[in-house]
Amino acid sequence: MNSSEEIAVAGMSAGRSALRMGPAELVQAAAMARRFYLEGKSKIQIAEEFGVSRFKVARVLETALERDLVRIEIRVPAELDAERSDALRARYGLRHAVVVESPAEGEDESPDPENLGEVAADLLGELVTEGDVLGLAWGRSTIHMAAALDRLPPCTVVQLTGVYDAGTAERGSVEAVRRAAQVSGGEAHPIYAPMLLPDPATAAALRSQTGIARAFEYFDKVTVACVSIGSWEPGISTVHDMLSDEERAHYASLGVAAEMSAHLFDSEGRRVGRDLGERCITVEADRLRRIPEVVAIAGGQRKAAAIGAVLRSGLVTSLVTDRAAADYLLTASSPGTHPALDRTDPDGS
């Protein structure tokens, strides 16, 4: 047997249970297992080859597994945690949950490790199909994701939030939209406007401008969206960093625990401080809720509680995170709604 095969068939010395089978039985079981597991033949085909019933083949294959004659090994890349991923998906009712290895202590101190974006880029390659409209909200993780993209079917790419200009090259939501469109070969619809404006009137005036209005027209057509999540603390939430001390204190008094695309949530996933949205250039919460696939990219212990809050809002259908956040989410009480199965109203009604 080739050493690369993932099924190991034990011989005469495999153990007491295996020794109860005679040599002819062992050889036949090994041959049937090889046909079924390695060559992909059906039980009916195997039955015809060996001149037995398909029920006999089924019994032989079952016995081979029970007596350790066949060992099936499931392998995923070392950086992916399949067990936590499946547990997280089931606990929060997500369509997709991908848990990646957390950076080694001291290796990546940023709130959005780059490996999350790299894995999210691969996930988008699976989820996006030709003709889709891909929406990208501002966030370090979505920017990392866009930079890591190397394959996307032809699709339109639209920016879902205004920009956060902190004077750093890494914060380029417009560049992320352009990059994704370049990879896909589709149209790009960026938004050349700040995310947060001084007052609702200024925000309304900007929304009516031709280029921004054109991008907003695509919001109802978005089929897959990528968003980031922030917790309510300096350096972890874009909105938090853009507000004055007085405004931060005000929203903190409302119980804000998380932020996503300039929408604020308390620990139970209810939206708070909705007046802030009137000053922001961003996709509305009800439009997010109608998007078939909303992928959140966020990880780390500092964001874990915020991720849980946003998952409870029902606005997110899939999540790319790391082990540190996953361990918190898997032990946190009250997962709340199952967004992928029941996209409930984010206002909690």
XYZ file of C-alpha atoms in Angstrom:
349
model
C 0.000 0.000 0.000
C 1.260 3.420 -0.847
C 2.515 5.336 2.236
C 0.441 8.390 1.255
C -2.840 6.508 1.659
C -4.942 7.704 4.567
C -6.331 4.239 5.328
C -4.103 1.801 7.133
C -5.128 -1.865 6.935
C -3.788 -3.894 9.834
C -2.297 -7.327 9.365
C -2.320 -10.508 11.407
C -0.669 -8.869 14.405
C -3.134 -5.998 14.675
C -4.526 -7.162 18.014
C -6.682 -9.823 19.592
C -9.918 -8.628 17.957
C -8.297 -8.690 14.519
C -6.792 -12.150 15.100
C -10.305 -13.581 15.349
C -10.540 -13.054 11.608
C -8.800 -15.619 9.471
C -6.246 -14.679 6.856
C -8.734 -14.951 3.992
C -11.169 -12.691 5.842
C -8.421 -10.179 6.563
C -7.294 -10.109 2.946
C -10.853 -9.743 1.689
C -11.647 -6.996 4.218
C -8.486 -5.131 3.206
C -9.358 -5.383 -0.473
C -12.935 -4.226 0.047
C -11.809 -1.341 2.241
C -9.294 -0.277 -0.380
C -11.966 -0.317 -3.087
C -14.464 1.622 -0.956
C -12.303 4.213 0.828
C -9.438 4.765 -1.596
C -10.865 3.969 -5.017
C -14.324 5.406 -4.360
C -16.244 2.353 -5.552
C -19.804 1.792 -4.345
C -20.863 -1.134 -2.192
C -22.837 -2.502 -5.130
C -19.758 -2.416 -7.384
C -17.676 -4.128 -4.707
C -20.369 -6.770 -4.199
C -20.393 -7.554 -7.921
C -16.599 -7.833 -8.032
C -16.391 -10.239 -5.085
C -19.583 -12.140 -5.837
C -21.306 -11.308 -2.545
C -24.327 -9.246 -1.518
C -23.995 -5.507 -0.823
C -25.177 -6.256 2.703
C -22.159 -8.549 3.122
C -19.912 -5.726 1.901
C -21.493 -3.336 4.398
C -20.902 -5.815 7.253
C -17.281 -6.337 6.256
C -16.600 -2.604 6.088
C -18.282 -2.064 9.454
C -16.264 -4.891 11.024
C -13.060 -3.477 9.542
C -13.692 -0.194 11.322
C -14.737 -1.803 14.610
C -11.673 -4.057 14.737
C -9.229 -1.309 13.794
C -8.345 -2.899 10.472
C -9.132 0.443 8.857
C -8.075 3.753 10.314
C -9.560 6.883 8.773
C -7.638 10.075 9.407
C -9.183 13.498 8.830
C -6.609 16.185 8.199
C -6.950 19.954 7.966
C -4.175 22.539 7.796
C -2.511 23.042 11.173
C -3.652 26.669 11.410
C -7.347 25.666 11.252
C -9.152 24.319 14.317
C -11.894 22.116 12.881
C -13.331 21.042 16.236
C -13.757 24.570 17.582
C -15.056 25.744 14.205
C -17.839 23.179 14.162
C -18.719 23.781 17.817
C -18.908 27.541 17.257
C -21.045 27.130 14.145
C -23.508 24.914 15.987
C -23.657 27.030 19.161
C -24.438 30.296 17.357
C -26.355 28.878 14.407
C -23.850 30.225 11.896
C -23.648 29.126 8.288
C -19.865 29.091 8.426
C -17.433 29.421 11.335
C -13.698 29.215 10.779
C -11.398 29.248 13.804
C -7.704 29.783 13.169
C -4.711 29.459 15.422
C -4.086 32.504 17.614
C -0.718 34.242 17.186
C 1.939 33.218 19.666
C 2.161 35.486 22.693
C 4.039 38.641 21.769
C 4.088 37.703 18.078
C 1.169 39.875 16.956
C -0.067 42.516 19.365
C -2.567 44.047 16.913
C -6.295 43.644 17.582
C -6.786 42.167 14.109
C -4.130 39.519 13.348
C -3.320 39.359 9.645
C -3.872 35.596 9.482
C -7.611 36.169 9.995
C -7.734 38.232 6.820
C -5.781 35.603 4.910
C -8.203 32.840 5.882
C -11.183 35.121 5.198
C -9.798 35.754 1.704
C -9.843 32.003 1.049
C -13.378 31.771 2.460
C -14.568 34.533 0.116
C -13.101 32.561 -2.760
C -15.542 29.808 -1.808
C -18.602 31.935 -1.056
C -18.594 34.489 -3.881
C -19.993 33.321 -7.207
C -20.017 34.971 -10.613
C -22.395 37.910 -10.754
C -22.502 38.472 -6.993
C -22.190 41.906 -5.430
C -19.524 41.937 -2.716
C -19.747 44.592 -0.022
C -16.756 45.608 2.089
C -17.125 47.610 5.298
C -14.201 49.481 6.828
C -11.946 47.540 9.185
C -8.331 46.477 9.566
C -9.356 42.855 9.144
C -11.230 43.508 5.895
C -8.239 45.451 4.605
C -5.953 42.512 5.465
C -8.455 40.246 3.727
C -8.502 42.319 0.542
C -4.708 42.420 0.445
C -4.603 38.609 0.669
C -7.152 37.982 -2.100
C -5.774 36.011 -5.012
C -8.975 34.618 -6.537
C -12.522 35.853 -6.942
C -15.048 35.140 -9.675
C -16.265 38.134 -11.682
C -18.325 40.293 -9.321
C -19.129 43.892 -8.463
C -17.448 45.301 -5.337
C -19.045 48.104 -3.329
C -17.856 49.971 -0.252
C -20.334 49.773 2.640
C -18.940 52.502 4.892
C -17.140 55.778 4.619
C -13.430 56.008 5.291
C -11.593 56.427 8.548
C -8.646 58.663 7.746
C -6.122 58.345 10.527
C -3.238 59.200 8.245
C -1.931 55.638 8.113
C -1.459 53.528 5.025
C -3.020 50.412 6.554
C -6.432 52.080 6.836
C -7.401 52.053 3.189
C -11.009 50.955 2.641
C -11.055 52.551 -0.819
C -7.903 50.635 -1.708
C -9.476 47.422 -0.380
C -12.470 47.845 -2.696
C -10.211 48.536 -5.641
C -8.040 45.524 -4.823
C -11.016 43.153 -4.627
C -12.417 44.497 -7.893
C -9.037 44.103 -9.564
C -8.817 40.451 -8.504
C -12.373 39.732 -9.640
C -12.227 41.779 -12.798
C -15.491 43.483 -11.845
C -16.654 47.021 -11.208
C -15.577 48.953 -8.108
C -17.853 51.407 -6.302
C -15.823 53.141 -3.575
C -17.114 55.843 -1.245
C -14.956 58.965 -1.042
C -16.371 60.333 2.189
C -15.626 60.160 5.913
C -17.432 57.549 7.956
C -18.436 60.003 10.695
C -19.685 63.540 10.049
C -20.226 66.428 12.514
C -24.013 66.382 12.211
C -26.917 64.583 10.433
C -27.415 67.409 7.904
C -23.850 67.130 6.607
C -24.150 63.354 6.382
C -27.438 63.623 4.465
C -25.912 66.105 2.031
C -22.999 63.777 1.310
C -25.290 60.783 0.799
C -27.045 62.691 -1.977
C -23.837 63.338 -3.906
C -23.683 61.420 -7.183
C -20.800 59.041 -6.478
C -21.915 58.193 -2.956
C -25.561 57.848 -3.985
C -24.505 55.425 -6.735
C -22.703 53.239 -4.204
C -25.720 53.328 -1.887
C -27.910 52.100 -4.759
C -25.923 48.862 -4.720
C -26.519 48.194 -1.011
C -29.784 46.348 -1.694
C -28.006 44.232 -4.318
C -25.179 43.021 -2.057
C -25.149 39.234 -1.771
C -21.979 38.768 0.300
C -20.619 41.302 2.800
C -17.475 41.431 4.902
C -17.529 43.395 8.150
C -15.280 43.989 11.135
C -16.188 44.137 14.826
C -14.826 46.453 17.494
C -15.164 46.494 21.267
C -15.857 49.799 23.002
C -12.318 50.819 23.905
C -9.459 52.846 22.410
C -7.741 51.275 19.430
C -10.325 48.497 19.135
C -13.269 50.500 17.808
C -13.079 52.910 14.910
C -16.119 54.848 16.085
C -14.815 55.070 19.651
C -11.598 56.627 18.389
C -13.416 59.207 16.251
C -15.676 60.521 19.007
C -14.991 63.146 21.666
C -14.565 62.150 25.314
C -18.017 63.492 26.085
C -19.622 61.488 23.275
C -17.807 58.322 24.330
C -19.077 58.707 27.861
C -22.614 59.264 26.582
C -22.694 56.086 24.515
C -20.959 54.121 27.246
C -23.805 55.157 29.569
C -26.208 53.492 27.125
C -24.411 50.204 27.642
C -22.569 49.986 24.328
C -20.360 46.893 24.225
C -19.607 46.475 20.538
C -19.478 48.343 17.238
C -19.859 47.081 13.685
C -19.983 49.358 10.642
C -20.747 52.353 12.915
C -23.698 50.548 14.532
C -23.543 50.184 18.315
C -24.739 47.167 20.320
C -25.139 46.336 23.976
C -23.961 43.021 25.419
C -27.219 41.303 24.419
C -26.923 42.372 20.783
C -29.532 45.144 20.946
C -28.784 48.315 18.993
C -28.160 51.405 21.113
C -27.265 54.992 20.253
C -29.064 54.907 16.929
C -28.743 58.674 16.647
C -25.076 58.124 15.810
C -26.058 56.397 12.577
C -27.648 59.592 11.332
C -24.182 61.176 11.308
C -22.494 58.246 9.561
C -21.927 57.180 5.988
C -22.653 53.469 6.343
C -24.959 50.671 5.283
C -28.101 50.644 7.422
C -28.694 47.801 9.868
C -31.892 46.664 8.172
C -30.067 46.454 4.848
C -27.312 44.391 6.472
C -29.964 42.058 7.827
C -31.269 41.438 4.301
C -27.883 40.496 2.864
C -27.807 36.692 2.403
C -24.222 36.247 3.647
C -22.538 38.587 6.142
C -19.053 37.450 7.134
C -17.534 39.008 10.241
C -13.762 38.923 10.636
C -12.595 39.515 14.212
C -10.560 37.771 16.870
C -8.531 38.099 20.053
C -9.465 38.105 23.720
C -10.009 41.876 23.758
C -12.725 41.544 21.120
C -14.291 38.290 22.306
C -17.197 39.808 24.266
C -17.900 42.279 21.446
C -17.991 39.451 18.913
C -20.528 37.650 21.089
C -22.693 40.769 21.277
C -22.730 41.210 17.499
C -23.494 37.523 16.944
C -26.530 37.932 19.224
C -27.772 40.812 17.042
C -28.667 38.434 14.227
C -26.832 40.514 11.631
C -23.946 38.114 11.030
C -24.247 34.752 9.277
C -20.595 33.628 9.258
C -17.484 34.283 11.338
C -13.730 34.050 10.912
C -12.032 34.245 14.303
C -9.199 32.768 16.355
C -8.948 30.301 19.221
C -8.706 32.965 21.894
C -12.068 34.456 20.943
C -13.606 31.071 20.163
C -12.820 29.726 23.642
C -14.640 32.672 25.189
C -17.602 32.371 22.819
C -17.966 28.647 23.456
C -18.196 29.148 27.216
C -20.193 32.388 27.270
C -23.761 32.098 28.452
C -26.829 32.704 26.303
C -25.705 32.522 22.656
C -29.008 34.204 21.778
C -30.473 34.163 18.276
C -29.381 31.898 15.442
C -28.727 34.498 12.749
C -28.141 32.100 9.866
C -31.457 30.386 10.540
C -33.536 33.329 11.758
C -32.409 36.832 10.782
C -34.289 38.594 13.575
C -34.752 42.347 13.882
C -31.523 43.905 15.249
C -33.582 46.173 17.454
C -34.644 43.138 19.430
C -38.324 43.298 18.462
